[in-house]
mmCIF file of C-alpha atoms in Angstrom:
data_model
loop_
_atom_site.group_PDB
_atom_site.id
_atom_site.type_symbol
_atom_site.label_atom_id
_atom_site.label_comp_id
_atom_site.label_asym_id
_atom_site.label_seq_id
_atom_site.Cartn_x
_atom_site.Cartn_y
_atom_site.Cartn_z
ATOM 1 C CA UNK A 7 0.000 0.000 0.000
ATOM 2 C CA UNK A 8 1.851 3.179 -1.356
ATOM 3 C CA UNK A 9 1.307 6.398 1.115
ATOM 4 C CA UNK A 10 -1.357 8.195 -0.980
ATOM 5 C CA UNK A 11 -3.267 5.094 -0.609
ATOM 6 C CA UNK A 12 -2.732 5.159 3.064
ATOM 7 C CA UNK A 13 -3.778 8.859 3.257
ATOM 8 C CA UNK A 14 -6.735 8.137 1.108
ATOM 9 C CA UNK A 15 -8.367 5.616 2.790
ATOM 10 C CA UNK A 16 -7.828 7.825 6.293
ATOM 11 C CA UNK A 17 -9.145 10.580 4.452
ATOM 12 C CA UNK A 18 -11.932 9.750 3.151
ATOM 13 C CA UNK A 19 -12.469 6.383 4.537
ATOM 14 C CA UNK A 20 -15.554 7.355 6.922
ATOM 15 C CA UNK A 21 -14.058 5.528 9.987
ATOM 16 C CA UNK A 22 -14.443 7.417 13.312
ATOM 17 C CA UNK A 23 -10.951 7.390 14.684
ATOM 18 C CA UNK A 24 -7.784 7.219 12.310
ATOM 19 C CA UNK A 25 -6.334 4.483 13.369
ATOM 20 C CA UNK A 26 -2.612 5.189 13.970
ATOM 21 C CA UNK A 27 0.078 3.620 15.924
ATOM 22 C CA UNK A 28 2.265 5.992 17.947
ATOM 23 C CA UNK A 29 5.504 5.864 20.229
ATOM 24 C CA UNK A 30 5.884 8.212 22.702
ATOM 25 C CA UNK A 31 9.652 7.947 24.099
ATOM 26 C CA UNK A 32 12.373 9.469 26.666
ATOM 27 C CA UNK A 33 15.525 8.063 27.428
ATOM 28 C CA UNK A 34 14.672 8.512 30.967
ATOM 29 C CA UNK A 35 11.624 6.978 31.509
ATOM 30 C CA UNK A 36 11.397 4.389 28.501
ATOM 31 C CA UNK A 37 8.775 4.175 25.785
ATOM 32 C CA UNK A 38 5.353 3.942 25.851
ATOM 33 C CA UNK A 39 3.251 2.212 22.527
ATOM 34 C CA UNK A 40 -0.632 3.495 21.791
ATOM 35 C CA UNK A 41 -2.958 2.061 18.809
ATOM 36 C CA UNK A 42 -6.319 4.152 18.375
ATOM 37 C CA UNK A 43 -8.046 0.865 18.571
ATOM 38 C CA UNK A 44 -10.389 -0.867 20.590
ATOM 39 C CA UNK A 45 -7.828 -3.757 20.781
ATOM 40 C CA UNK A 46 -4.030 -4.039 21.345
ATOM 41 C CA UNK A 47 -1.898 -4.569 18.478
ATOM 42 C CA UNK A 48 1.752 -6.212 18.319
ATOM 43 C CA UNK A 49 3.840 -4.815 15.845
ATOM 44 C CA UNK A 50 7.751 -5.423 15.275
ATOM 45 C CA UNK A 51 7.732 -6.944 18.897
ATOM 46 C CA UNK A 52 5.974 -4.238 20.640
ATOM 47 C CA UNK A 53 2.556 -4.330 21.925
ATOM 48 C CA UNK A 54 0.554 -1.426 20.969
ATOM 49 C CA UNK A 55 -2.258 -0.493 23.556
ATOM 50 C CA UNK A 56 -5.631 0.398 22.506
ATOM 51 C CA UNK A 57 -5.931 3.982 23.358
ATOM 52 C CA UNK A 58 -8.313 6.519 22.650
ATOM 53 C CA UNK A 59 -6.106 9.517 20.671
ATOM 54 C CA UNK A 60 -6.786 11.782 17.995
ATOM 55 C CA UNK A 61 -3.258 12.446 15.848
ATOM 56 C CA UNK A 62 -3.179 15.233 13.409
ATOM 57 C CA UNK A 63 -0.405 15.187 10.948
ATOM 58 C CA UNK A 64 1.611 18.053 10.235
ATOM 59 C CA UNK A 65 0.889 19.951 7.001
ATOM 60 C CA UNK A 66 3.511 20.914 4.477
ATOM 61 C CA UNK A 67 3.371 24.730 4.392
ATOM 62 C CA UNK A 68 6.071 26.391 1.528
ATOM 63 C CA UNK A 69 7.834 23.061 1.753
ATOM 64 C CA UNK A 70 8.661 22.136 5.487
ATOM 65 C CA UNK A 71 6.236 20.097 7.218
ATOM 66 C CA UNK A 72 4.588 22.599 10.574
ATOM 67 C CA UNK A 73 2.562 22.254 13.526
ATOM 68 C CA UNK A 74 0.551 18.375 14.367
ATOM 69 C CA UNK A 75 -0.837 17.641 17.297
ATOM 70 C CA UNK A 76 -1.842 14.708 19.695
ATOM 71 C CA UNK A 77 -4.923 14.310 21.818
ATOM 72 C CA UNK A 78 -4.836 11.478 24.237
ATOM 73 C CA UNK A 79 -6.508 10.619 27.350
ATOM 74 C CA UNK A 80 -4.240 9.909 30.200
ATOM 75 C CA UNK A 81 -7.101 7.235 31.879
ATOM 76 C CA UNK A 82 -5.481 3.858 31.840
ATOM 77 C CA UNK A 83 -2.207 4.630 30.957
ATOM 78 C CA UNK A 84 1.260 6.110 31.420
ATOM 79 C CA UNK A 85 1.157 9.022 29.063
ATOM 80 C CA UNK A 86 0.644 11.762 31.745
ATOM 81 C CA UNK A 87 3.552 10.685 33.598
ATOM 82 C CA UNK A 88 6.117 10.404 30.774
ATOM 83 C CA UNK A 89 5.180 13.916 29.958
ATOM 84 C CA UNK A 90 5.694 15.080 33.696
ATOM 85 C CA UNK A 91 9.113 13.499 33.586
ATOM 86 C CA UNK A 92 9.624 14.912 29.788
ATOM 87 C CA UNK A 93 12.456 17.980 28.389
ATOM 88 C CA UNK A 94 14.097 18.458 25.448
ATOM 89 C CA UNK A 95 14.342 15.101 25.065
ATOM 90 C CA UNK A 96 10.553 13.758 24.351
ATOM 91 C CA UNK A 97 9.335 12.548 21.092
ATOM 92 C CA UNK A 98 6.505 11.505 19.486
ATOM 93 C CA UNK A 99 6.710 8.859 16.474
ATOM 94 C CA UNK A 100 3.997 8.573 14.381
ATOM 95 C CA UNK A 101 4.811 4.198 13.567
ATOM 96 C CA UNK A 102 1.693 2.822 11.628
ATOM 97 C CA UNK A 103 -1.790 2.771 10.150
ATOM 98 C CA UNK A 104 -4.245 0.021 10.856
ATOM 99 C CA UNK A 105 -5.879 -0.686 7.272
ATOM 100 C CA UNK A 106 -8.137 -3.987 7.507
ATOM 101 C CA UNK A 107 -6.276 -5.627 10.465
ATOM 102 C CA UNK A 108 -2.880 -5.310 9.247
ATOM 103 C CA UNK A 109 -0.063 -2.660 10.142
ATOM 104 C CA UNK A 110 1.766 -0.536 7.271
ATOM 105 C CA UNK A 111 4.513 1.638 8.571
ATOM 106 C CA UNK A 112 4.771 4.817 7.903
ATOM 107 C CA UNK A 113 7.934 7.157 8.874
ATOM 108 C CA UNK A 114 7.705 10.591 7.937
ATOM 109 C CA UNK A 115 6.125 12.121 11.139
ATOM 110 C CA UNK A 116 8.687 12.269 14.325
ATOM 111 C CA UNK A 117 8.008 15.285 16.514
ATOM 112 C CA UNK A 118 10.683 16.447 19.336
ATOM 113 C CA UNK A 119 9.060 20.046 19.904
ATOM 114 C CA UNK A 120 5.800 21.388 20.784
ATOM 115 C CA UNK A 121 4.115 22.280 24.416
ATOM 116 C CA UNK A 122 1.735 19.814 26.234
ATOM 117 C CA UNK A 123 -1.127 20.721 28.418
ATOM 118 C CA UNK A 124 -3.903 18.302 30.521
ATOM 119 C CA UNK A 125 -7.199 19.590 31.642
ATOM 120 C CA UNK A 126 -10.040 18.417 33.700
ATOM 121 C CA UNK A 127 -10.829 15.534 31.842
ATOM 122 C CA UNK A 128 -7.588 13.723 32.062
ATOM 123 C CA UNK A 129 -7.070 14.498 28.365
ATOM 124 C CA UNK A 130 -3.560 15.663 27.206
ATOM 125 C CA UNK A 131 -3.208 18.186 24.127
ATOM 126 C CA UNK A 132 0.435 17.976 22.824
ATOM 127 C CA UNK A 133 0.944 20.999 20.114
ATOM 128 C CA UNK A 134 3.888 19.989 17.941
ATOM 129 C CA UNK A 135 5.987 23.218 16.580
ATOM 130 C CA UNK A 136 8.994 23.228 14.417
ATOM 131 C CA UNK A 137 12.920 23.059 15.059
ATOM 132 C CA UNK A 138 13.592 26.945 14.678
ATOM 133 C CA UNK A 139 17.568 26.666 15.150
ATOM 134 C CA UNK A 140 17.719 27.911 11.675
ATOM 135 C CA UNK A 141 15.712 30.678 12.243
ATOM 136 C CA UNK A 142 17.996 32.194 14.627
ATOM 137 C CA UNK A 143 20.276 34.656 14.766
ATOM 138 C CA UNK A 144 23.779 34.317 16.480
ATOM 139 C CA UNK A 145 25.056 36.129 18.778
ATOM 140 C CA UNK A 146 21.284 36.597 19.474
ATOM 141 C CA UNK A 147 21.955 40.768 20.566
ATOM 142 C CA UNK A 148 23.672 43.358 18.004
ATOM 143 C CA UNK A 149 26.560 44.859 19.760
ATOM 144 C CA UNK A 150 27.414 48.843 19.157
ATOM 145 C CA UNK A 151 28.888 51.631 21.062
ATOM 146 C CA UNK A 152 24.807 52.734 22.332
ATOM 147 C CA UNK A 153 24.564 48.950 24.313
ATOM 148 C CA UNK A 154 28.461 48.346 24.601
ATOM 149 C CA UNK A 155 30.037 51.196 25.216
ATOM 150 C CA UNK A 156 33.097 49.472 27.059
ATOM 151 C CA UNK A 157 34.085 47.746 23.873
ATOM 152 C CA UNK A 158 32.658 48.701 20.861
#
């Protein structure tokens, strides 16, 4: 199953949940495996549990893919406290599609920054953002004899 195949039948497949496979991982705590299913999945040795998530792929805007995000509910599982434990270091992985029982991998969508937040419900909204290191500007100040008058 090619990838516009996959996307087609998540698209426009009238299914109620897409039904991804996702890693969520820190070196810290270890990684935790989630299938928006209502059964757990074992895939390349790891056993997906059926989760209740709603994963929105990042778009590709002028080129670069920006912004994704995760819904999950924390009832039942871990996810809450890998994120409380999380830095720099947390990713999300995007794995797999369910499409009639079996898994296809996909490997495009790996997310290392965003900002997470829980609410009242136990559900956990993680907003994926882009790497901007190549947006910035180093030294990050402009130096001249008005803000450095000692050495410019």
């Amino acid at each position: 199953m090619t990838s516009n195949e996959i996307y087609n039948n998540l698209f426009h497949g009238g299914a109620f949940s897409l039904p991804y496979l996702i890693r969520m991982y820190h070196p810290n705590y270890g990684a935790l495996y989630f299938a928006n299913n209502n059964e757990d999945i074992v895939y390349n040795g790891n056993t997906y549990h059926a989760s209740s998530f709603k994963y929105t792929k990042p778009k590709t805007i002028g080129g670069v893919l920006q912004n994704g995000s995760l819904e999950i509910t924390a009832i039942d599982n871990e996810a809450i406290d890998i994120i409380d434990s999380s830095d720099e270091l947390f990713e999300v992985m995007a794995v797999g599609v369910i499409n009639d029982g079996n898994v296809t991998p996909i490997k495009a969508f790996k997310h290392q920054y965003g900002s997470a937040t829980t609410d009242e419900q136990m559900k956990i909204t993680i907003t994926f953002t882009n790497d901007d290191r190549l947006g910035m500007v180093f030294p990050p100040y402009v130096f001249d004899a008005e803000n450095n008058r000692g050495n410019a």
